[in-house]
PDB file of C-alpha atoms in Angstrom:
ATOM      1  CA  UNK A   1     -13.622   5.962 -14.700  1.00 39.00           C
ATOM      2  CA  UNK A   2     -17.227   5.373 -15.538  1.00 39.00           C
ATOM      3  CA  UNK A   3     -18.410   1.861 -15.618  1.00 43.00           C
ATOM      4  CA  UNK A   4     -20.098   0.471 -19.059  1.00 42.00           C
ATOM      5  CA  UNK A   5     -21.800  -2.481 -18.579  1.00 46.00           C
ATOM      6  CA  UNK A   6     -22.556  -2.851 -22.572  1.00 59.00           C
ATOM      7  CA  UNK A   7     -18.256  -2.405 -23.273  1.00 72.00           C
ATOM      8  CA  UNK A   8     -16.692  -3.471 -19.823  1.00 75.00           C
ATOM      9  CA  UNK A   9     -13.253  -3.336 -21.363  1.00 74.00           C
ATOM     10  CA  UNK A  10     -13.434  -0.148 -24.220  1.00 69.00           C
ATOM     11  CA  UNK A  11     -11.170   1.962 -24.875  1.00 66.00           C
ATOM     12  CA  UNK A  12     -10.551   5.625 -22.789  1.00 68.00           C
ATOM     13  CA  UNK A  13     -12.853   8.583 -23.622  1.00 71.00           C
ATOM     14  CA  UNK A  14     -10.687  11.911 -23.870  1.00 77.00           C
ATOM     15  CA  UNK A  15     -12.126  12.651 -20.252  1.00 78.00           C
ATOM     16  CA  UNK A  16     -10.574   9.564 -19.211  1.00 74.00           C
ATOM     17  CA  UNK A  17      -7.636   9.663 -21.149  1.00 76.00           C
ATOM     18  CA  UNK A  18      -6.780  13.340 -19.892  1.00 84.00           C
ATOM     19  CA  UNK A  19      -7.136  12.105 -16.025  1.00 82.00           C
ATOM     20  CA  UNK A  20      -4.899   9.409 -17.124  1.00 82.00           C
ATOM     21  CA  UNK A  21      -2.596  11.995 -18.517  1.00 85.00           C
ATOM     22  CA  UNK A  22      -2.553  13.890 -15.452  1.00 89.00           C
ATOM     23  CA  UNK A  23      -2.510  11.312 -13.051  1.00 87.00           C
ATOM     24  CA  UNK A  24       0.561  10.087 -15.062  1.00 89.00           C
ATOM     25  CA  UNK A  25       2.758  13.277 -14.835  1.00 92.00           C
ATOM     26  CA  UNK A  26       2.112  13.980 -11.876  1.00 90.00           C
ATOM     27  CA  UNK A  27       4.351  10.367 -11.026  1.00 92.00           C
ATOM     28  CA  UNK A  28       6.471  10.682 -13.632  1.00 92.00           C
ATOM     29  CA  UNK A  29       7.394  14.374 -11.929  1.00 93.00           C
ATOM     30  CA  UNK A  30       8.228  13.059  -8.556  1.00 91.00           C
ATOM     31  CA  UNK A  31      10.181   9.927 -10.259  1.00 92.00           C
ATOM     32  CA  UNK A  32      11.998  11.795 -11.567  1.00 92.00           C
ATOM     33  CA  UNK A  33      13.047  14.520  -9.267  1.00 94.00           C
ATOM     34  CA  UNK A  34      13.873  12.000  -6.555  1.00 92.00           C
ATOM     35  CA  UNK A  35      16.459   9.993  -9.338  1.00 93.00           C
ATOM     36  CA  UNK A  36      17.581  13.315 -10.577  1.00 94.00           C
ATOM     37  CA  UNK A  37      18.362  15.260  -7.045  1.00 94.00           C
ATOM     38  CA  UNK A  38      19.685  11.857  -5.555  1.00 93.00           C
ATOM     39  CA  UNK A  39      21.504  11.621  -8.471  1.00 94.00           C
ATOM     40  CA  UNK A  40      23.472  15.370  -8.843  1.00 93.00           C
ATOM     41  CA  UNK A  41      23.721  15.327  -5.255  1.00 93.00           C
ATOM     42  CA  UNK A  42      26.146  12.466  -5.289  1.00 93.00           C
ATOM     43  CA  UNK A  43      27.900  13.722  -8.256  1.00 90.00           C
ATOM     44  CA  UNK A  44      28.444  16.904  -6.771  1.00 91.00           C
ATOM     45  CA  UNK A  45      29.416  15.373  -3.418  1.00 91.00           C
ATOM     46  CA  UNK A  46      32.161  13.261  -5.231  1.00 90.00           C
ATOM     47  CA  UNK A  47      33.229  15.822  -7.666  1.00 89.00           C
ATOM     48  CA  UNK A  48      33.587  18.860  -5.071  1.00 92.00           C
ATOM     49  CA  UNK A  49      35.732  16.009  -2.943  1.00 92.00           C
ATOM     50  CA  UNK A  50      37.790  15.615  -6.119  1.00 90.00           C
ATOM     51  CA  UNK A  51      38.236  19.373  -6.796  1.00 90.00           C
ATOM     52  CA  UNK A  52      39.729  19.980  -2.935  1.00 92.00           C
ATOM     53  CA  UNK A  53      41.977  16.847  -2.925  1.00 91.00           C
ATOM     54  CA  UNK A  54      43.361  17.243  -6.684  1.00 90.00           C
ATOM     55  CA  UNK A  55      43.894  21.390  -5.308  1.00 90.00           C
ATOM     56  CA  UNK A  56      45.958  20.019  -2.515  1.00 91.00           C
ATOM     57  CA  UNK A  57      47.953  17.590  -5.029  1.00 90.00           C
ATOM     58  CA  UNK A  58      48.733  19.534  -7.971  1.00 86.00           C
ATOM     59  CA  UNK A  59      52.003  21.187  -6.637  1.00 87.00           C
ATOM     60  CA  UNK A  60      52.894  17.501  -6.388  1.00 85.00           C
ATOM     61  CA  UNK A  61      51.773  16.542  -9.493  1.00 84.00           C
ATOM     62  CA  UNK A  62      53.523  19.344 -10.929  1.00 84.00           C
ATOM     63  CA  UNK A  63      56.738  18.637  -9.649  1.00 82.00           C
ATOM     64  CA  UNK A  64      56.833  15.043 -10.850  1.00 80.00           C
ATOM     65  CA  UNK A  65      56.277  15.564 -14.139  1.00 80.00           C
ATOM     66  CA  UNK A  66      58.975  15.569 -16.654  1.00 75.00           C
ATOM     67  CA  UNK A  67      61.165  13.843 -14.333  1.00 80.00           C
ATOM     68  CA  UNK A  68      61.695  10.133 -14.095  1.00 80.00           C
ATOM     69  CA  UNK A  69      59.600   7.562 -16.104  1.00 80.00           C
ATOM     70  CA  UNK A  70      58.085   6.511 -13.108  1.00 83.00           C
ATOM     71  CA  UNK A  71      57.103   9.563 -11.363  1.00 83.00           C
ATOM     72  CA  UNK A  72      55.197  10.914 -14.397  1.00 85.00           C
ATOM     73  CA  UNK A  73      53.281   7.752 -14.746  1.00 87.00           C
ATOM     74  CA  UNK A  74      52.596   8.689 -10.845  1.00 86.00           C
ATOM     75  CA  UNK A  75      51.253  12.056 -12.001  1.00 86.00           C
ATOM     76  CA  UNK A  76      49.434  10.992 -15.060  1.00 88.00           C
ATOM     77  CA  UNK A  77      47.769   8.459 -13.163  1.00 88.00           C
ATOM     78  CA  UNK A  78      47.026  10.721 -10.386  1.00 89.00           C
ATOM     79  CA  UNK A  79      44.984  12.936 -12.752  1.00 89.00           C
ATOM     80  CA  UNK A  80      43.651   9.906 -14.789  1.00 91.00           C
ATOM     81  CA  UNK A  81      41.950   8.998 -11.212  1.00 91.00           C
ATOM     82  CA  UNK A  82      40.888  12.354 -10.126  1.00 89.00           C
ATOM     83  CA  UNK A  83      39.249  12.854 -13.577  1.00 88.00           C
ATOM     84  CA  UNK A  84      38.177   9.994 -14.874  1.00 90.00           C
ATOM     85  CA  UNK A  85      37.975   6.959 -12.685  1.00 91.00           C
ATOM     86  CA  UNK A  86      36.867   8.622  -9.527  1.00 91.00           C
ATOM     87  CA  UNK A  87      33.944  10.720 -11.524  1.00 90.00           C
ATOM     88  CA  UNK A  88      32.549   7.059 -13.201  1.00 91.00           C
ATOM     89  CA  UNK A  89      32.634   5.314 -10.045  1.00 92.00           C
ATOM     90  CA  UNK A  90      30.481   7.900  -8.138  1.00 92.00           C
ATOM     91  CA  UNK A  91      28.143   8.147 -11.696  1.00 93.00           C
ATOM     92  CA  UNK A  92      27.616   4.676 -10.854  1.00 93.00           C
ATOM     93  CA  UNK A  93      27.253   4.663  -7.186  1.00 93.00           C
ATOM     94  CA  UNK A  94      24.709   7.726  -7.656  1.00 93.00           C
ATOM     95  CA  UNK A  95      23.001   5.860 -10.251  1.00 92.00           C
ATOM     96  CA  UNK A  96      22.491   2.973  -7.746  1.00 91.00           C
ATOM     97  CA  UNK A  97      21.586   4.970  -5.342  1.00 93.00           C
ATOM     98  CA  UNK A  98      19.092   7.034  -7.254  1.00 92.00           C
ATOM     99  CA  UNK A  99      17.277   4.230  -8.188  1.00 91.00           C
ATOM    100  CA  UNK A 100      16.842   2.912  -4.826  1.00 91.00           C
ATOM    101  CA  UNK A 101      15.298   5.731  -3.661  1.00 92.00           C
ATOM    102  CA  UNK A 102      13.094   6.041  -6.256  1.00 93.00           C
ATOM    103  CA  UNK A 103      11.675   2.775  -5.304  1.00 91.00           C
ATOM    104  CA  UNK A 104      11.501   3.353  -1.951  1.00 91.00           C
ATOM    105  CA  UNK A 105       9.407   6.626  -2.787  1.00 92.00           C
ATOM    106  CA  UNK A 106       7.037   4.847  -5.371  1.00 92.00           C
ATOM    107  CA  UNK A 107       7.075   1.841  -3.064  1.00 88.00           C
ATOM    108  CA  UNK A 108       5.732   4.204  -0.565  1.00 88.00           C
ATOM    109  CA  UNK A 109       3.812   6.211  -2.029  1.00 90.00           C
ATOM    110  CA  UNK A 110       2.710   5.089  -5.241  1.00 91.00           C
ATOM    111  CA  UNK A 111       2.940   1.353  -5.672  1.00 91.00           C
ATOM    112  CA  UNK A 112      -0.615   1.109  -6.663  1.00 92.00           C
ATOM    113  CA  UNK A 113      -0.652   3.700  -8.995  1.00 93.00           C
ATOM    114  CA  UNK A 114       2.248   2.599 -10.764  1.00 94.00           C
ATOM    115  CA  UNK A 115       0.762  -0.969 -10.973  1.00 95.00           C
ATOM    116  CA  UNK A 116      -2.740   1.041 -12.612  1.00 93.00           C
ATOM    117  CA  UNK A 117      -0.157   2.501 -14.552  1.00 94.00           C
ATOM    118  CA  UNK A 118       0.995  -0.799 -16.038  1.00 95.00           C
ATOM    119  CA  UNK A 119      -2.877  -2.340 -16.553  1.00 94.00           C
ATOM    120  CA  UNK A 120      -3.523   1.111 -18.696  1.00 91.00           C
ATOM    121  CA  UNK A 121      -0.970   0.386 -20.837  1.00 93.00           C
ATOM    122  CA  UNK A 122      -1.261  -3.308 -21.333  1.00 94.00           C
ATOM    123  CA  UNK A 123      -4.709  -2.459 -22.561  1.00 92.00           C
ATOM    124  CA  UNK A 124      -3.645   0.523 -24.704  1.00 90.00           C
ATOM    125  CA  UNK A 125      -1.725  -2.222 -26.106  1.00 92.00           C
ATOM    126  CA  UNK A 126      -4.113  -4.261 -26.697  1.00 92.00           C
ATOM    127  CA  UNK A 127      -6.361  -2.111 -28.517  1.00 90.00           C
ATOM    128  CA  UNK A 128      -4.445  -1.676 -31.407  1.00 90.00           C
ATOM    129  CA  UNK A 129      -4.637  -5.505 -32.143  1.00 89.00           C
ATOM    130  CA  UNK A 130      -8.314  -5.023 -33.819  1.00 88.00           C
ATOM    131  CA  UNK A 131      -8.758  -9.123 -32.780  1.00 90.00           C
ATOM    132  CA  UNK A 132      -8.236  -8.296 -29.650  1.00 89.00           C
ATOM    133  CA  UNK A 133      -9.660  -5.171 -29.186  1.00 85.00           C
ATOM    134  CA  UNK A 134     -12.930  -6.517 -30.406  1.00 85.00           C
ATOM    135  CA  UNK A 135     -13.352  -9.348 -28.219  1.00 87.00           C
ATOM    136  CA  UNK A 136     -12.539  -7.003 -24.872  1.00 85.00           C
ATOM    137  CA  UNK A 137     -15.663  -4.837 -26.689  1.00 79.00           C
ATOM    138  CA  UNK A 138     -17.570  -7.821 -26.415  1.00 81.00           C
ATOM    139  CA  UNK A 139     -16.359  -8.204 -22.835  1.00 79.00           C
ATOM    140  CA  UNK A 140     -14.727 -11.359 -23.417  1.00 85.00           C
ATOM    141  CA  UNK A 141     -11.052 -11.049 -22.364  1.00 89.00           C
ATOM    142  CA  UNK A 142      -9.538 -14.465 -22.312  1.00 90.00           C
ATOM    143  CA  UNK A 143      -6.786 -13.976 -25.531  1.00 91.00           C
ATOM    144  CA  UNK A 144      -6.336 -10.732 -23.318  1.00 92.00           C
ATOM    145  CA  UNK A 145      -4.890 -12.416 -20.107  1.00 92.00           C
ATOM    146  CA  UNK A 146      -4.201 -15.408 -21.951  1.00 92.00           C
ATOM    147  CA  UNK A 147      -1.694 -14.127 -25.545  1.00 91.00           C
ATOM    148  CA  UNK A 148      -1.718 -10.424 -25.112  1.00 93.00           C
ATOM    149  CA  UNK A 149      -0.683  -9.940 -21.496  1.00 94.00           C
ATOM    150  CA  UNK A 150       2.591 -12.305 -21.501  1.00 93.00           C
ATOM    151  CA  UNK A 151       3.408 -10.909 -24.797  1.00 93.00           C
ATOM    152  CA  UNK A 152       3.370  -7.431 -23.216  1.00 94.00           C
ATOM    153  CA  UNK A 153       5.244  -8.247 -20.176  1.00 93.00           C
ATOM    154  CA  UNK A 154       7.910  -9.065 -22.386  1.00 92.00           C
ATOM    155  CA  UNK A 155       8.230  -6.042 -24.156  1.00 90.00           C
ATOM    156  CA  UNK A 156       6.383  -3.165 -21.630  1.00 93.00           C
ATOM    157  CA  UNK A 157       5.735  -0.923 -25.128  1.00 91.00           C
ATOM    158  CA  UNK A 158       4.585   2.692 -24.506  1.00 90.00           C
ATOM    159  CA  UNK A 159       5.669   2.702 -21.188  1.00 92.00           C
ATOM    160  CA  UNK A 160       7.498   6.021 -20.017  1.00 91.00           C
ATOM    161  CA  UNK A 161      11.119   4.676 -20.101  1.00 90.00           C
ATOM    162  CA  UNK A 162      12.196   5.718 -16.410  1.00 89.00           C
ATOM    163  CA  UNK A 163       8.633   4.087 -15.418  1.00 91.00           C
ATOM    164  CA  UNK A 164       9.456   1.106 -17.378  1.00 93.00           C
ATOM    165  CA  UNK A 165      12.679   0.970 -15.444  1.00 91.00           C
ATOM    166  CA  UNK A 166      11.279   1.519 -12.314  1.00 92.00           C
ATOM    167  CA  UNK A 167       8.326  -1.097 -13.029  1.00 94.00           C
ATOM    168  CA  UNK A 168      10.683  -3.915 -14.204  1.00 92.00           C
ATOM    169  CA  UNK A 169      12.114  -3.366 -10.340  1.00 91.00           C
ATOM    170  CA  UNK A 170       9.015  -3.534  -8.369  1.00 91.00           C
ATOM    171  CA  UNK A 171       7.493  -6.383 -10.291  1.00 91.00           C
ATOM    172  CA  UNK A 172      10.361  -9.129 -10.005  1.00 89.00           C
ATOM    173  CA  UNK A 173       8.897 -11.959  -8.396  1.00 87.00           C
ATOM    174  CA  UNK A 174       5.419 -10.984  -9.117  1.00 92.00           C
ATOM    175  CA  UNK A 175       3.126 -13.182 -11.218  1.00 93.00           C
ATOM    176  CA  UNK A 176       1.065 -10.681 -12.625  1.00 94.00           C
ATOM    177  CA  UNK A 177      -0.188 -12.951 -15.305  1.00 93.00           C
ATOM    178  CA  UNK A 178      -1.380 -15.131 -12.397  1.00 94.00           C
ATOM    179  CA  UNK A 179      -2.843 -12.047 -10.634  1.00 95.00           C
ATOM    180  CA  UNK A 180      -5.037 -11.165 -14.101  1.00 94.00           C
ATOM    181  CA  UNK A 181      -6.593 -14.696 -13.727  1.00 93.00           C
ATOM    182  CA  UNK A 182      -7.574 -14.648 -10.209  1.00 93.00           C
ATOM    183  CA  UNK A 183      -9.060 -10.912 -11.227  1.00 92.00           C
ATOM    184  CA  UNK A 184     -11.257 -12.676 -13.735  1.00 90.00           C
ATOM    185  CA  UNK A 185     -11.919 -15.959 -11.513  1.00 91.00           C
ATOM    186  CA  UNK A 186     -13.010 -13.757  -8.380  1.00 91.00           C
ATOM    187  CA  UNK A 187     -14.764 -10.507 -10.012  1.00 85.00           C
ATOM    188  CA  UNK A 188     -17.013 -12.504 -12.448  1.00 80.00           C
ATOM    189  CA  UNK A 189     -19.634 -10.812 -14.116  1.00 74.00           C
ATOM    190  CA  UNK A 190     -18.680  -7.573 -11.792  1.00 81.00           C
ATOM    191  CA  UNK A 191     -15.531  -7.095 -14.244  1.00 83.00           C
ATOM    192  CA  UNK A 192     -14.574  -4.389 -16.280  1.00 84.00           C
ATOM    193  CA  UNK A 193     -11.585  -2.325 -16.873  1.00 86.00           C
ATOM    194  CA  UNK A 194     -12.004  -0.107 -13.599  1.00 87.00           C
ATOM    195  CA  UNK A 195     -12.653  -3.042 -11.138  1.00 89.00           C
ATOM    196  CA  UNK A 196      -9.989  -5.377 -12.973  1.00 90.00           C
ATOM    197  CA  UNK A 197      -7.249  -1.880 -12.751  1.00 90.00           C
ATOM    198  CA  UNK A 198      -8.014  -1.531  -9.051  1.00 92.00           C
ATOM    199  CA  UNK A 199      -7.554  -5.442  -8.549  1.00 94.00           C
ATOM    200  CA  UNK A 200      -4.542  -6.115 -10.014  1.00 95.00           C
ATOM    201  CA  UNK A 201      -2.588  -3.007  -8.159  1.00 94.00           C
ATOM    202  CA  UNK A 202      -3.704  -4.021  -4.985  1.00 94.00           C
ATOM    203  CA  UNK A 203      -3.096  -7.542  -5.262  1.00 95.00           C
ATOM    204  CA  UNK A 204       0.326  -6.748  -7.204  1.00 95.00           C
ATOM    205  CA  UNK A 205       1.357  -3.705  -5.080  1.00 93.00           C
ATOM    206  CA  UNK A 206       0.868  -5.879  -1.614  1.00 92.00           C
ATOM    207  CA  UNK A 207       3.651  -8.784  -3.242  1.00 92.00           C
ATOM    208  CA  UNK A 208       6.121  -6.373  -3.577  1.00 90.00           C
ATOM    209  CA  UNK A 209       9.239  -7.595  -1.758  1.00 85.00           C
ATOM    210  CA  UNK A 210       9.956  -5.347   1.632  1.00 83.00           C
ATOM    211  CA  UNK A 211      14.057  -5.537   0.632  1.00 80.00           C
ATOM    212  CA  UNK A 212      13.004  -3.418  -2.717  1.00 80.00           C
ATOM    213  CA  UNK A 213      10.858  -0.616  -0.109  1.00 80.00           C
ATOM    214  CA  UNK A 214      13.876  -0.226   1.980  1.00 83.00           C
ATOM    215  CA  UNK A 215      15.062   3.142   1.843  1.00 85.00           C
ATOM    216  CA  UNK A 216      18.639   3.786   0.037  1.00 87.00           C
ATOM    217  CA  UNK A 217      21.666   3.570   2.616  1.00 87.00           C
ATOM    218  CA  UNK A 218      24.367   6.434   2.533  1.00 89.00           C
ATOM    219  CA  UNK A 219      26.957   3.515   4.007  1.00 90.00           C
ATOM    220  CA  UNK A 220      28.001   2.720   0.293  1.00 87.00           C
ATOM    221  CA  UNK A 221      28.613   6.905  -0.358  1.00 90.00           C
ATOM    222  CA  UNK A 222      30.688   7.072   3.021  1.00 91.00           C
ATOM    223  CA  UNK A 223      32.784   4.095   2.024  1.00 92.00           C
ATOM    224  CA  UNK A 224      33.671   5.599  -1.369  1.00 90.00           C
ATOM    225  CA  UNK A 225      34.576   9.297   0.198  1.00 92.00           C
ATOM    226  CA  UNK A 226      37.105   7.610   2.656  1.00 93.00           C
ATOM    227  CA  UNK A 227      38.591   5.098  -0.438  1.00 92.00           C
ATOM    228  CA  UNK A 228      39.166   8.365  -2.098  1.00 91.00           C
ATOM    229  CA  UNK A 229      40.460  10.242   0.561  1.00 92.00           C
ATOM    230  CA  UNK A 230      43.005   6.969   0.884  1.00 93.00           C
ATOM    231  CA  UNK A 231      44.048   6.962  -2.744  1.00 91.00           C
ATOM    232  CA  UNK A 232      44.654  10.886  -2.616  1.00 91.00           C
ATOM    233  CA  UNK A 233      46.682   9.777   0.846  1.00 92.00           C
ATOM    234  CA  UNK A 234      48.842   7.611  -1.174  1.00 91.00           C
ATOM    235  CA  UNK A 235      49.363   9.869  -4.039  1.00 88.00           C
ATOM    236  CA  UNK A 236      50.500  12.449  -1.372  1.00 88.00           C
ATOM    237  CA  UNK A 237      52.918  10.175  -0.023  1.00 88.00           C
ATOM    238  CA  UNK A 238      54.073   8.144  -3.145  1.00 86.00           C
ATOM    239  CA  UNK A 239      54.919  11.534  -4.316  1.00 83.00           C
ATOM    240  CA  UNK A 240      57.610  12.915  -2.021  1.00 73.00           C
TER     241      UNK A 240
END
């Protein structure tokens, strides 16, 4: 992004708004291919496990049905769990565990960028408050860092909603309003939108906790294949 020394904090030319774009899709695409294949690949784990155990049960189920009160509460349940319960808890698991690795790979690979991210839209934000907007024109950004920001980091609007998601993760614990002021304090008359972008995502990026960066363990997944393999175990015996 080209400096301007007359406008330090204007708003994007279309050159600079299509780099954005581009630089934007290209993280949203591997966001969301690491939630989404995490994600199926769970499912499909759990639901294939389902499948082969319910396979091996349904003589059993058969038989009980129609028979005492009991025993067809056995069944029904049996295929309530199979169906129902067992699918939502692995939805959730692979939910959990789809998020983690997404911010393991952005925490990896892209923590500054999604940080940029965030500055580009606090400031596309700000530019449709014409107040506001004026004043950064003028270079003067104080009701920036000072109203706009926190009233942004309460709402994050025009952010991507997976991004959003994935931001709100990454930043817990981070005072980015303090960050913005220690920008402002320690580039001086050097600052503009490009040197205050490039600030905060460092300095933001490096406070990111190392428990959030730690990739995704499959100890949780393991745990839930043998409690399902033990329910199906007591079905199979409950049922004789």
């Amino acid at each position: 992004m080209a400096e301007n020394h007359e406008n330090p904090f204007s708003a994007l030319s279309w050159k600079e708004k299509i780099s954005f774009t581009r630089q934007t899709w290209k993280m949203l695409t591997g966001v969301a291919w690491q939630y989404v294949s995490r994600l199926l690949l769970i499912f499909l784990i759990g639901t294939s496990l389902n499948i082969g155990l319910f396979i091996l049960l349904h003589n059993k189920i058969d038989f009980v049905l129609g028979r005492s009160t009991k025993e067809t509460l056995l069944g029904v349940g049996s295929i309530i769990f199979f169906f129902l319960l067992a699918p939502m808890v692995y939805i959730w698991i692979a939910n959990k565990h789809a998020l983690q690795s997404v911010l393991h790979f952005v925490g990896n690979h892209l923590k500054e960028t999604i940080f940029e991210y965030f500055v580009h839209k606090a400031f596309a934000y700000a530019y449709k408050q014409p107040a506001i907007k004026a004043q950064l024109e003028n270079g003067k950004i104080e009701d920036f860092i000072n109203i706009t920001l926190p009233e942004y980091l309460q709402n994050l609007q025009g952010m991507n909603s997976l991004l959003r998601r994935v931001f709100k993760n990454l930043s817990v614990g981070i005072d980015l309003h303090g960050i913005f002021k220690e920008a402002k304090e320690n580039l001086g008359g050097e600052i503009n939108l490009k040197n205050l972008e490039h600030y905060v995502a460092q300095r933001a990026a490096a406070q990111i906790p190392i428990s959030i960066l730690s990739a995704p363990s499959w100890l949780r997944i393991f745990a839930l294949v043998l409690l399902n393999i033990g329910i199906f175990t007591g079905f199979w015996f409950l049922m004789d």
